[in-house]
Each structure stands twice: as C-alpha cells, then as structure tokens.
Coordinates of C-alpha atoms in Angstrom, one line a residue:
X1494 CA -30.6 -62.6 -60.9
X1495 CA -34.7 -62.6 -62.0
X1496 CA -35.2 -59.9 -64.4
X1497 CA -37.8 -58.5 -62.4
X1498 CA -35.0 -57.9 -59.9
X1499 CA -32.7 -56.2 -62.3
X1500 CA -31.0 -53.1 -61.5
X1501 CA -29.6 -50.8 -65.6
X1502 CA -26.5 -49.2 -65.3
X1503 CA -27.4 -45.2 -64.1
X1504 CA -25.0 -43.6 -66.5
X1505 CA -22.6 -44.9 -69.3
X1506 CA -19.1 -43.4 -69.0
X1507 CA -17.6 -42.2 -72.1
X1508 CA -15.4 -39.3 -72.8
X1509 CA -13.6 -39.9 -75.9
X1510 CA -15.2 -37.1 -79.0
X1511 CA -15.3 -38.6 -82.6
X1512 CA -15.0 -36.1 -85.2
X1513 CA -14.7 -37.1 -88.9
X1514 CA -14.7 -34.2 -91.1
X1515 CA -12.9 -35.3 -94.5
X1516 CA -12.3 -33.3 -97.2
X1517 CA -15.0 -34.1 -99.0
X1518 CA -17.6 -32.1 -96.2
X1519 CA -15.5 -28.7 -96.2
X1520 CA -16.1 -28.7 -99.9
X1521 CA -19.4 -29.8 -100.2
X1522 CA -20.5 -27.2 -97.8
X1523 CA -18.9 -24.4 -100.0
X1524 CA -20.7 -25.7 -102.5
X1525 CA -24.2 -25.8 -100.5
X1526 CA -23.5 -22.3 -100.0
X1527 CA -22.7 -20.9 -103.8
X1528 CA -25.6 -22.9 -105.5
X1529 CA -28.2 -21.3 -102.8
X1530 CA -29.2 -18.5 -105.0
X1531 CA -31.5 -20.7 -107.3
X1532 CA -32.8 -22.9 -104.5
X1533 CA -36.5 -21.9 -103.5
X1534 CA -37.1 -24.5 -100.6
X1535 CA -34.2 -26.1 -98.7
X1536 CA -35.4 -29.6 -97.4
X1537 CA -33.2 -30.4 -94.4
X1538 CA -33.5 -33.9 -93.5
X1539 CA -32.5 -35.2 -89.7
X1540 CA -32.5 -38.5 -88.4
X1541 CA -36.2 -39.1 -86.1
X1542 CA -33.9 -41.3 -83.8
X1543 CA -31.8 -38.5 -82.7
X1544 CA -33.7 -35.4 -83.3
X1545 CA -31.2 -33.2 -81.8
X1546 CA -28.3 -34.6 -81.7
X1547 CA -28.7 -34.9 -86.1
X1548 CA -28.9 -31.0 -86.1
X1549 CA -26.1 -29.8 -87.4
X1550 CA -25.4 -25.7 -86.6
X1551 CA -23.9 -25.4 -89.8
X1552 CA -26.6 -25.4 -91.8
X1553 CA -28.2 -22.6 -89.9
X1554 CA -25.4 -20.1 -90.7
X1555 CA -25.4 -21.7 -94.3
X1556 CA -28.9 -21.7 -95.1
X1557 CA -29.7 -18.7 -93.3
X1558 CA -32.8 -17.1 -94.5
X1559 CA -33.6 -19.7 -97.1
X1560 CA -37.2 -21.2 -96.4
X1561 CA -37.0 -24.8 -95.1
X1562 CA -38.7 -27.8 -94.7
X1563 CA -37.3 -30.0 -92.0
X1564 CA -38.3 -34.1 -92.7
X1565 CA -37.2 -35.8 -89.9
X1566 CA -36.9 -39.4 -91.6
X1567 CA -36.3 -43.0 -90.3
X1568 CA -39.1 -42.3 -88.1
X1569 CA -40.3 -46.1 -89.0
X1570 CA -36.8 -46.7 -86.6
X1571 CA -37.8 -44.2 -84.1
X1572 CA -40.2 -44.1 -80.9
X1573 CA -43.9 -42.8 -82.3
X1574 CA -43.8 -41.2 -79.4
X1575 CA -41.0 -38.6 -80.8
X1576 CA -43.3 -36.8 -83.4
X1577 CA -45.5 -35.2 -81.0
X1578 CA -42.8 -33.0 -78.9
X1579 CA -40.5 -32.4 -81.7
X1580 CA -43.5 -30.7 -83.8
X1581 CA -44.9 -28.7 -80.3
X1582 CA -40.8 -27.6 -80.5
X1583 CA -40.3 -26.8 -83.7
X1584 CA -44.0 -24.9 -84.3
X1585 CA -42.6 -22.2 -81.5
X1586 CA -40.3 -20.9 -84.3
X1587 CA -43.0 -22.0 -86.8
X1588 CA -40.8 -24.1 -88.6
X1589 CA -42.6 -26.8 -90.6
X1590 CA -42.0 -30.1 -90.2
X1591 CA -42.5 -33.5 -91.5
X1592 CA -41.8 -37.0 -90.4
X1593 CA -41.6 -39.3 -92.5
X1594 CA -39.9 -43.3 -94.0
X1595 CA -39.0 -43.3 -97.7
X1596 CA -40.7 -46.9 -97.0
X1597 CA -43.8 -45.0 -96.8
X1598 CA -45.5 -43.8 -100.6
X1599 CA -48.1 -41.4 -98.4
X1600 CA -44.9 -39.6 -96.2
X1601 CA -43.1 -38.7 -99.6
X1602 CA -46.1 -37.5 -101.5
X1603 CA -46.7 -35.3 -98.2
X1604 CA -43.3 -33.5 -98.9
X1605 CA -44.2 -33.2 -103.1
X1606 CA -47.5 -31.8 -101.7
X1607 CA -45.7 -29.1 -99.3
X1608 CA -43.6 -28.1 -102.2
X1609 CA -46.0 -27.6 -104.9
X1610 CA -47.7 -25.4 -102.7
X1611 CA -45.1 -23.3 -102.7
X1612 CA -44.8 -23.3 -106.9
X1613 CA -47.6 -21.0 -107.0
X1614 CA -47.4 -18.6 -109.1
X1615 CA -44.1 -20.1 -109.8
X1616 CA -44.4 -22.1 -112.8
X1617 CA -40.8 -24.6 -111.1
X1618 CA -39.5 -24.8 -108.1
X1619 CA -35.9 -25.4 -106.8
X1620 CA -35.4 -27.9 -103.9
X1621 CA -31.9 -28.6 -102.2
X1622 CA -31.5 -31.6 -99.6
X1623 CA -28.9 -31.0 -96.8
X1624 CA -28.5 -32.9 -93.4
X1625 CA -25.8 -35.2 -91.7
X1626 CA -24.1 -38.2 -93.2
X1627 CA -26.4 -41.2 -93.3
X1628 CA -29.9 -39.6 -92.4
X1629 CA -31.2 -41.1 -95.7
X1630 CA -31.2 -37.9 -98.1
X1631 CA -30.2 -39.6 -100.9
X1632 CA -32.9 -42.7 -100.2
X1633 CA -35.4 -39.5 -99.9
X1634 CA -34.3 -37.9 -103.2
X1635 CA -35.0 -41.9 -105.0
X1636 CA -38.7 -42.1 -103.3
X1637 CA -39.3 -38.2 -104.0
X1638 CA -38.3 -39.5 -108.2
X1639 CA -40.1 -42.7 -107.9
X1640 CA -43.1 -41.5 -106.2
X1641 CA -43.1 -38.0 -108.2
X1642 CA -42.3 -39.4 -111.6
X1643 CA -41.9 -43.1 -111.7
X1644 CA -38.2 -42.9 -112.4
X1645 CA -35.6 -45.4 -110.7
X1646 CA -32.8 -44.3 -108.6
X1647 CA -30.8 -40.8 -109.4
X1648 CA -28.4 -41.1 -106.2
X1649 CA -26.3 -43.9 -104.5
X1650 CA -27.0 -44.9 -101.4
X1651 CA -25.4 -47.1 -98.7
X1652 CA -25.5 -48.4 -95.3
X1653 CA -22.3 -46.3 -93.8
X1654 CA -21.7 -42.7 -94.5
X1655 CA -19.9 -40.7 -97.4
X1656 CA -21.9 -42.6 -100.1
X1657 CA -23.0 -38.9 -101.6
X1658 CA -19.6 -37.2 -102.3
X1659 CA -20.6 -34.8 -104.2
X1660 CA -23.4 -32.2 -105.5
X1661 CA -24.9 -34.1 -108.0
X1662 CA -27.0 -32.8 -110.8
X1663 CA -30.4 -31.6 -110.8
X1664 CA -33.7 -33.8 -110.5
X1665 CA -37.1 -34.1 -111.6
X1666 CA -39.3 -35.1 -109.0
X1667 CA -42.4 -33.9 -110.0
X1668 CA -44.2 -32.6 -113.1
X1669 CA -47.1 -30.7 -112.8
X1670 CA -46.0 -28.1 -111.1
X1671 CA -42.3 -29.0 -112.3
X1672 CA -39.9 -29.4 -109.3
X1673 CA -36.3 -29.7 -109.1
X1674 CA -34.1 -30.9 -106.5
X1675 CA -30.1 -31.0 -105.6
X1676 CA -28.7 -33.8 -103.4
X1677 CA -25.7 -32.7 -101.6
X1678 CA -22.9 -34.9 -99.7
X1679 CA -24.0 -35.2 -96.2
X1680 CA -21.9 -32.5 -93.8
X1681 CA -21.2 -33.5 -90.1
X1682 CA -20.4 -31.5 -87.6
X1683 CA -16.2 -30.7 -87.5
X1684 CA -16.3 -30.7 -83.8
X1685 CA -19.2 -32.2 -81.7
X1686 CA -18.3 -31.5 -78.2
X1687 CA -20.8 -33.5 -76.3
X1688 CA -19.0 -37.4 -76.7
X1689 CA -22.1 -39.1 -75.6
X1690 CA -24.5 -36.8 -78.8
X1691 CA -21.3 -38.0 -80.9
X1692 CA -21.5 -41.8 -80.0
X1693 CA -25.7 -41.5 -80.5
X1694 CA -24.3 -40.4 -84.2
X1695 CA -22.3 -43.3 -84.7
X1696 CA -24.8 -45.5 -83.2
X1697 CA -27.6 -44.6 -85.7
X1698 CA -24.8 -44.8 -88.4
X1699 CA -23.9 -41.0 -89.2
X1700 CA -20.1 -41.5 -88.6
X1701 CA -18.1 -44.8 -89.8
X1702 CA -18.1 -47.1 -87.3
X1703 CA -14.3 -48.4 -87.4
X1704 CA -14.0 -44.6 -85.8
X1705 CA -16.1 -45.4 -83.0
X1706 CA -15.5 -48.6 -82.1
X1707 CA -18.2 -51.2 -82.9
X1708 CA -17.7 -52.6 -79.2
X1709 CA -18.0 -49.2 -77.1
X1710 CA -21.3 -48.3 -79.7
X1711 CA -22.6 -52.3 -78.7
X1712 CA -22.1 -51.1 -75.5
X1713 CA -23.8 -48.3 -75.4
X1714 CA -26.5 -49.6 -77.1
X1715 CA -27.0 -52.5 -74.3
X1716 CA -27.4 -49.2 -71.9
X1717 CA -29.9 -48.3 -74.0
X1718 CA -32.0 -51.2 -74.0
X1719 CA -31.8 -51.8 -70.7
X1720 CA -32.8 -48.3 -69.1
X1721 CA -35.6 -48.5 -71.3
X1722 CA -36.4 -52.2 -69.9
X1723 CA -35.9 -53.6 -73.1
X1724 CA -34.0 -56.2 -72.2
X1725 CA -36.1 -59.1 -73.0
X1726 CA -35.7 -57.6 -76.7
X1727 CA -32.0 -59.4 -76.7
X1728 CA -32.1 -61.5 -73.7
X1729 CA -34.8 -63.7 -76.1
X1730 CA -33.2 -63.1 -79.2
X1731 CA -29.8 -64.1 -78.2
X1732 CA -30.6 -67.0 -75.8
X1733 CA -29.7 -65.3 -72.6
X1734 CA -30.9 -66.5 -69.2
X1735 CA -31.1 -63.2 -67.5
X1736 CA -30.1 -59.5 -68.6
X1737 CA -26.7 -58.4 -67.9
X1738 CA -25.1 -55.4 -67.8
X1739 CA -21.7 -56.1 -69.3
X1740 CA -21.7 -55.7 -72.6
X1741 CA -19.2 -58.8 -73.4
X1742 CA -21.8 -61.5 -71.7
X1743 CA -23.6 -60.2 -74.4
X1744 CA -21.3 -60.3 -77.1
X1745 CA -20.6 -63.8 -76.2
X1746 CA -24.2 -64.4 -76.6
X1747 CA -24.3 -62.9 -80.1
X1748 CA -21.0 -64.8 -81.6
X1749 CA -22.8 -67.8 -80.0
X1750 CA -25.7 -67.4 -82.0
X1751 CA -24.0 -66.1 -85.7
X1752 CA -21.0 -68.4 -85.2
X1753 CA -19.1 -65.8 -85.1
X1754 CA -15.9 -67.9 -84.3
X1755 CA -12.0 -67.7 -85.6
X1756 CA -9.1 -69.6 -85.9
X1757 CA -8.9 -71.4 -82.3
X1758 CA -12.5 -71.8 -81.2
X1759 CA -12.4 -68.0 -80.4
X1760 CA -15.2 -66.2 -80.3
X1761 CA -15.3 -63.0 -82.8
X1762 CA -16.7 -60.2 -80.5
X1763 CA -15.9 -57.8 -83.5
X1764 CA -18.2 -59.4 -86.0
X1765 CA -21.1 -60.0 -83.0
X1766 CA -20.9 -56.5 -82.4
X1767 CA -21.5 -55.5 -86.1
X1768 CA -24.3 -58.2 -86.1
X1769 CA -25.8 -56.3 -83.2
X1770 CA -25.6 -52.9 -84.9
X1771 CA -27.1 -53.8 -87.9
X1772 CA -30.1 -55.3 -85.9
X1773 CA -30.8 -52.1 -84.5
X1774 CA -30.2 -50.0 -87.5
X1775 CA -32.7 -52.5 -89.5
X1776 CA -35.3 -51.8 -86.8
X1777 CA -35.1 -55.6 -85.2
X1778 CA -34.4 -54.9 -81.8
X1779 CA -37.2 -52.2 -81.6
X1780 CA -37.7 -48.4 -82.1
X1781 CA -35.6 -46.3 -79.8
X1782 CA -35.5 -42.4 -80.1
X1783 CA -31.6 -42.1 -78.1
X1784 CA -32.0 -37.9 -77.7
X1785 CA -34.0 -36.8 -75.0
X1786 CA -37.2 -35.4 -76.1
X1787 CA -38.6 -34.0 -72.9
X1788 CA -40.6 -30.4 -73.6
X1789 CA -38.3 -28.4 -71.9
X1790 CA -34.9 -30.0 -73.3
X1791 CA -36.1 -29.5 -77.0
X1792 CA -37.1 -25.8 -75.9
X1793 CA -33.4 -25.2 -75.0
X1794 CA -32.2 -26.8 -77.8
X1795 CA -34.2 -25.3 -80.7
X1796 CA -34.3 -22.0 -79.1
X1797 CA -30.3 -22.1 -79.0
X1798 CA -30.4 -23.6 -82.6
X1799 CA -33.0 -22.1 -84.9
X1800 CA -32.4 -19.5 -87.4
X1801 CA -35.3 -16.7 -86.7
X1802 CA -37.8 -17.4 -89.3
X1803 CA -38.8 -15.3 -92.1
X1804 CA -41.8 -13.8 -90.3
X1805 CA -39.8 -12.8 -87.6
X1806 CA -37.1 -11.4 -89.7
X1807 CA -39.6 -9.5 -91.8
X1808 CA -41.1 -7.8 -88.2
X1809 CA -38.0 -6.6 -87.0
X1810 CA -37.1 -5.6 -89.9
X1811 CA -40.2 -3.3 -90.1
X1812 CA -39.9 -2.1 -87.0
X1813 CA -36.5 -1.1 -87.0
X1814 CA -37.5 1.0 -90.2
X1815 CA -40.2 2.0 -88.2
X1816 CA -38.3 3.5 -85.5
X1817 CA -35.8 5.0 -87.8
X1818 CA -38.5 7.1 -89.3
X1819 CA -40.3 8.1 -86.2
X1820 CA -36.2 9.5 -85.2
X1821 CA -36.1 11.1 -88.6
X1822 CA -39.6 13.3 -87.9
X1823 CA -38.4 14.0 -84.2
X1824 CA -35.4 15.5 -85.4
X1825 CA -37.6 17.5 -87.9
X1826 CA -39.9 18.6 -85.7
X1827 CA -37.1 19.7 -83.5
X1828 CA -35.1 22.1 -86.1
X1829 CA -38.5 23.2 -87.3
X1830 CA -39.1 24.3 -83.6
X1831 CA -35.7 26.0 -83.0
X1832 CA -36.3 28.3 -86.1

C-alpha cells in the first residue's frame, strides 16, 4: 500500500470517560475560592494544544467577576495556526489573551508587562494562576520569578500531573511595580462528559496516563497523525515501510526501535507506547492543536463558556438601575396625577 494511496481511519471509537478528581482538587478549589479577595488579576493558564477542551467551567463559577488574563501556554507544542482563531474568539467577550512558551524570555515579560499595567495607581499587585493539571502553571510561575527577578525555581514541576498539591506561598515576580503571585494545584474537571475531549486531556498529559491507558492514548494519537497526513512524521522515524492504521504495527515498530523487549524475546508494547507519548509531548513528532478550532466551533464554545466580562456586567448593571428609576418617576408622576 503506497502512501500516496492511503486511506486515515474516518473516526476513532472510544466511549469510555476518564475522570480523576482526588482529593487534593476539591480542596484546592475551596481554597482558590477563599484567597480570591486579595487577588487583583487572575492568570488562567490553558493548554494551546487543546484550547477548549483545557477549559475547565469551574473556574468560571469560581473566579466569577475577578479580572483575567488567559495565557494559553505550550503553544511552542501547538499548531501556529491556533493563535489566530482562538484570539478572534476570545476578543468577542473581550477577554485578553496571551500565548505564550515559558521557553520563550519575550512571552513571559509580555504577561509581567500586562500586569504592571494594571498596578497603576496600585503601588502591588496580586496575581493567582489557576488552570488544569499539567498545563505548565507552575513552569509559568518559575519563568515569571526568573525573568521578573532573577530568582531560581519557587514551585515543583513534573512531567505527569498532581506535582502542585497545594496553594503554595506568595511570590515575587517583579519589583518595580511589586507583583505577587499564588500557584494553586491544578483542578480538572470532576466529570468531563465528552470521552474523546477527555482522552485529548490525557494525551497532552492533563490526567495520569496509567488511567487512560498508554495504548488506547498511542492509538489515538496514530489517528491523529494520520488525518492530518502526518504519517511520514513516524513512518521515517520508526523505520516503517508504509503508514498503517493499526496502532500495534506501530507499536511493534517503536519496541523495535527502543528495544523495548522482555523476558522471552517479547516485545514491550507498554514501554513503546510511553516512548511514543513522550515524543509527542517533547514536540518531536510535530505540533498538533487536537481541538477543533474552526470559527464557528470556538463561537459555540466560548459563548457557552465565558463569564460576561466586567464591561458587560457594569452595562447591565446600569441599565437595570436605570430602568428602575425611570419605574420609580412613572409611579410618581402617576400619584401626583391622581391627586
């Protein structure tokens, strides 16, 4: 079968949910919500590879009213070709946004930048970083210190969720104007109804991936790849002949490659599977946005999703008390007219 010849699978059939919601989310979520009062400027940070499906609703009810920042970071991982929609989207409910790689010195002074403006008059400013598990808030918060203040690392961070436990303590990132900012644990969704938005999570590293399977996410990524026609990506990496749609040719492949064998000659599909994940993750199999980023599908989305902004807020707000005082001087003018 000639590549040019190929034919991706149409769909990929999954139907199993993963939800992970340990204890450790319910309470760092109540926490998120007490410590609100002193925050000026919540920084939610998503993951650029799934710009949707990293949106967690909680954090709307949660942050409410609070002015945001949204940093959609990894976007060194993602397609370039993300940043365009996603902004047109979220500038609808003029939301700011910012995409950026804690790689990248000029993406993390653009976020000190945006927060300093927002210091004046206010001699300090408060920031608090929410988002999912694994999106890279607690890599943010060490670039934010480095870059702000040429201080090492203030947060742990790892390659698999739950690193950040806890709310730690407050950080200086910048001096002059003097800003302070809370990491929190990352909060996932308890329930996440779609299974195919939950395996994208897992995928990209959001939920631990003995939960989803490392095979079935392998798989999925191999559906990936090849609707994209990015099959040469592994086809030449891994020594394969042709591109396949089943996901253990593949796997051979890859414990072929890594010697991925145990006891017996067998190959480990297992360990090829991680090997293939962490590929992906590091960015070596190319950058690949998994949501669907199509104008009117982010319209939906952030139109079911978004808290009204504070603009908004304050308009209705005025014009209800508008109303309410033109019903007042009816009902004035009224009595006055009866007597």
């Amino acid at each position: 079968m000639a590549a040019s010849r190929f034919i991706p699978r149409a769909t990929f059939s999954y139907d199993r949910v993963i939800n992970w919601f340990p204890g450790h989310m319910a309470k760092g979520l109540r926490v998120i919500s007490e410590r609100l009062n002193a925050v000026d400027l919540v920084v939610e940070v998503r993951d650029a590879r799934i710009p949707l499906s990293s949106v967690n609703p909680n954090f709307e009810r949660v942050v409410g009213r609070k002015p945001r920042l949204i940093v959609y970071n990894k976007y060194d991982l993602a397609d370039p070709d993300t940043k365009g929609p996603v902004t047109r989207a979220l500038k609808r409910h003029n939301t700011p946004v910012l995409f950026t790689s804690c790689q990248n010195d000029q993406h993390v002074r653009s976020i000190l930048r945006y927060a300093a403006s927002l210091a004046d008059p206010i001699p300090q400013l408060n920031l608090m970083v929410v988002g999912m598990p694994n999106v890279g808030k607690s890599s943010l918060l060490n670039a934010l210190r480095r870059v702000g203040v040429g201080k090492g690392k203030a947060a742990a961070t790892g390659n698999q969720p739950g690193v950040t436990r806890s709310v730690v303590g407050t950080v200086k990132v910048l001096e002059h104007p003097a800003i302070y900012l809370i990491d929190t644990p990352g909060v996932m969704v308890p329930h996440i109804a779609d299974p195919v938005r939950s395996l994208r999570v897992a995928l990209t590293g959001g939920i631990r991936d003995h939960l989803a399977d490392e095979q079935v996410m392998a798989d999925y990524l191999l559906y990936e790849l090849n609707r994209r026609h990015a099959h040469e990506v592994y086809t030449s990496y891994f020594g394969l002949s042709e591109p396949t749609n089943d996901i253990h040719v593949l796997l051979e492949a890859v414990a072929r490659r890594i010697g991925a064998v145990v006891k017996g000659g067998e190959l480990d599909l297992t360990m090829a599977s991680k090997f293939l994940l962490k590929q992906y993750r590091q960015g070596k199999l190319g950058r690949f946005t998994l949501d669907d980023t199509e104008p009117d599908t982010l319209q939906a989305f952030f139109d079911k999703t978004q808290t009204p902004n504070l603009n908004q807020i304050s308009s209705r707000r005025q014009e209800k008390k508008l109303a309410k005082l033109a019903r007042r001087k009816e009902e004035r003018q009224k009595r006055q007219h009866k007597d």
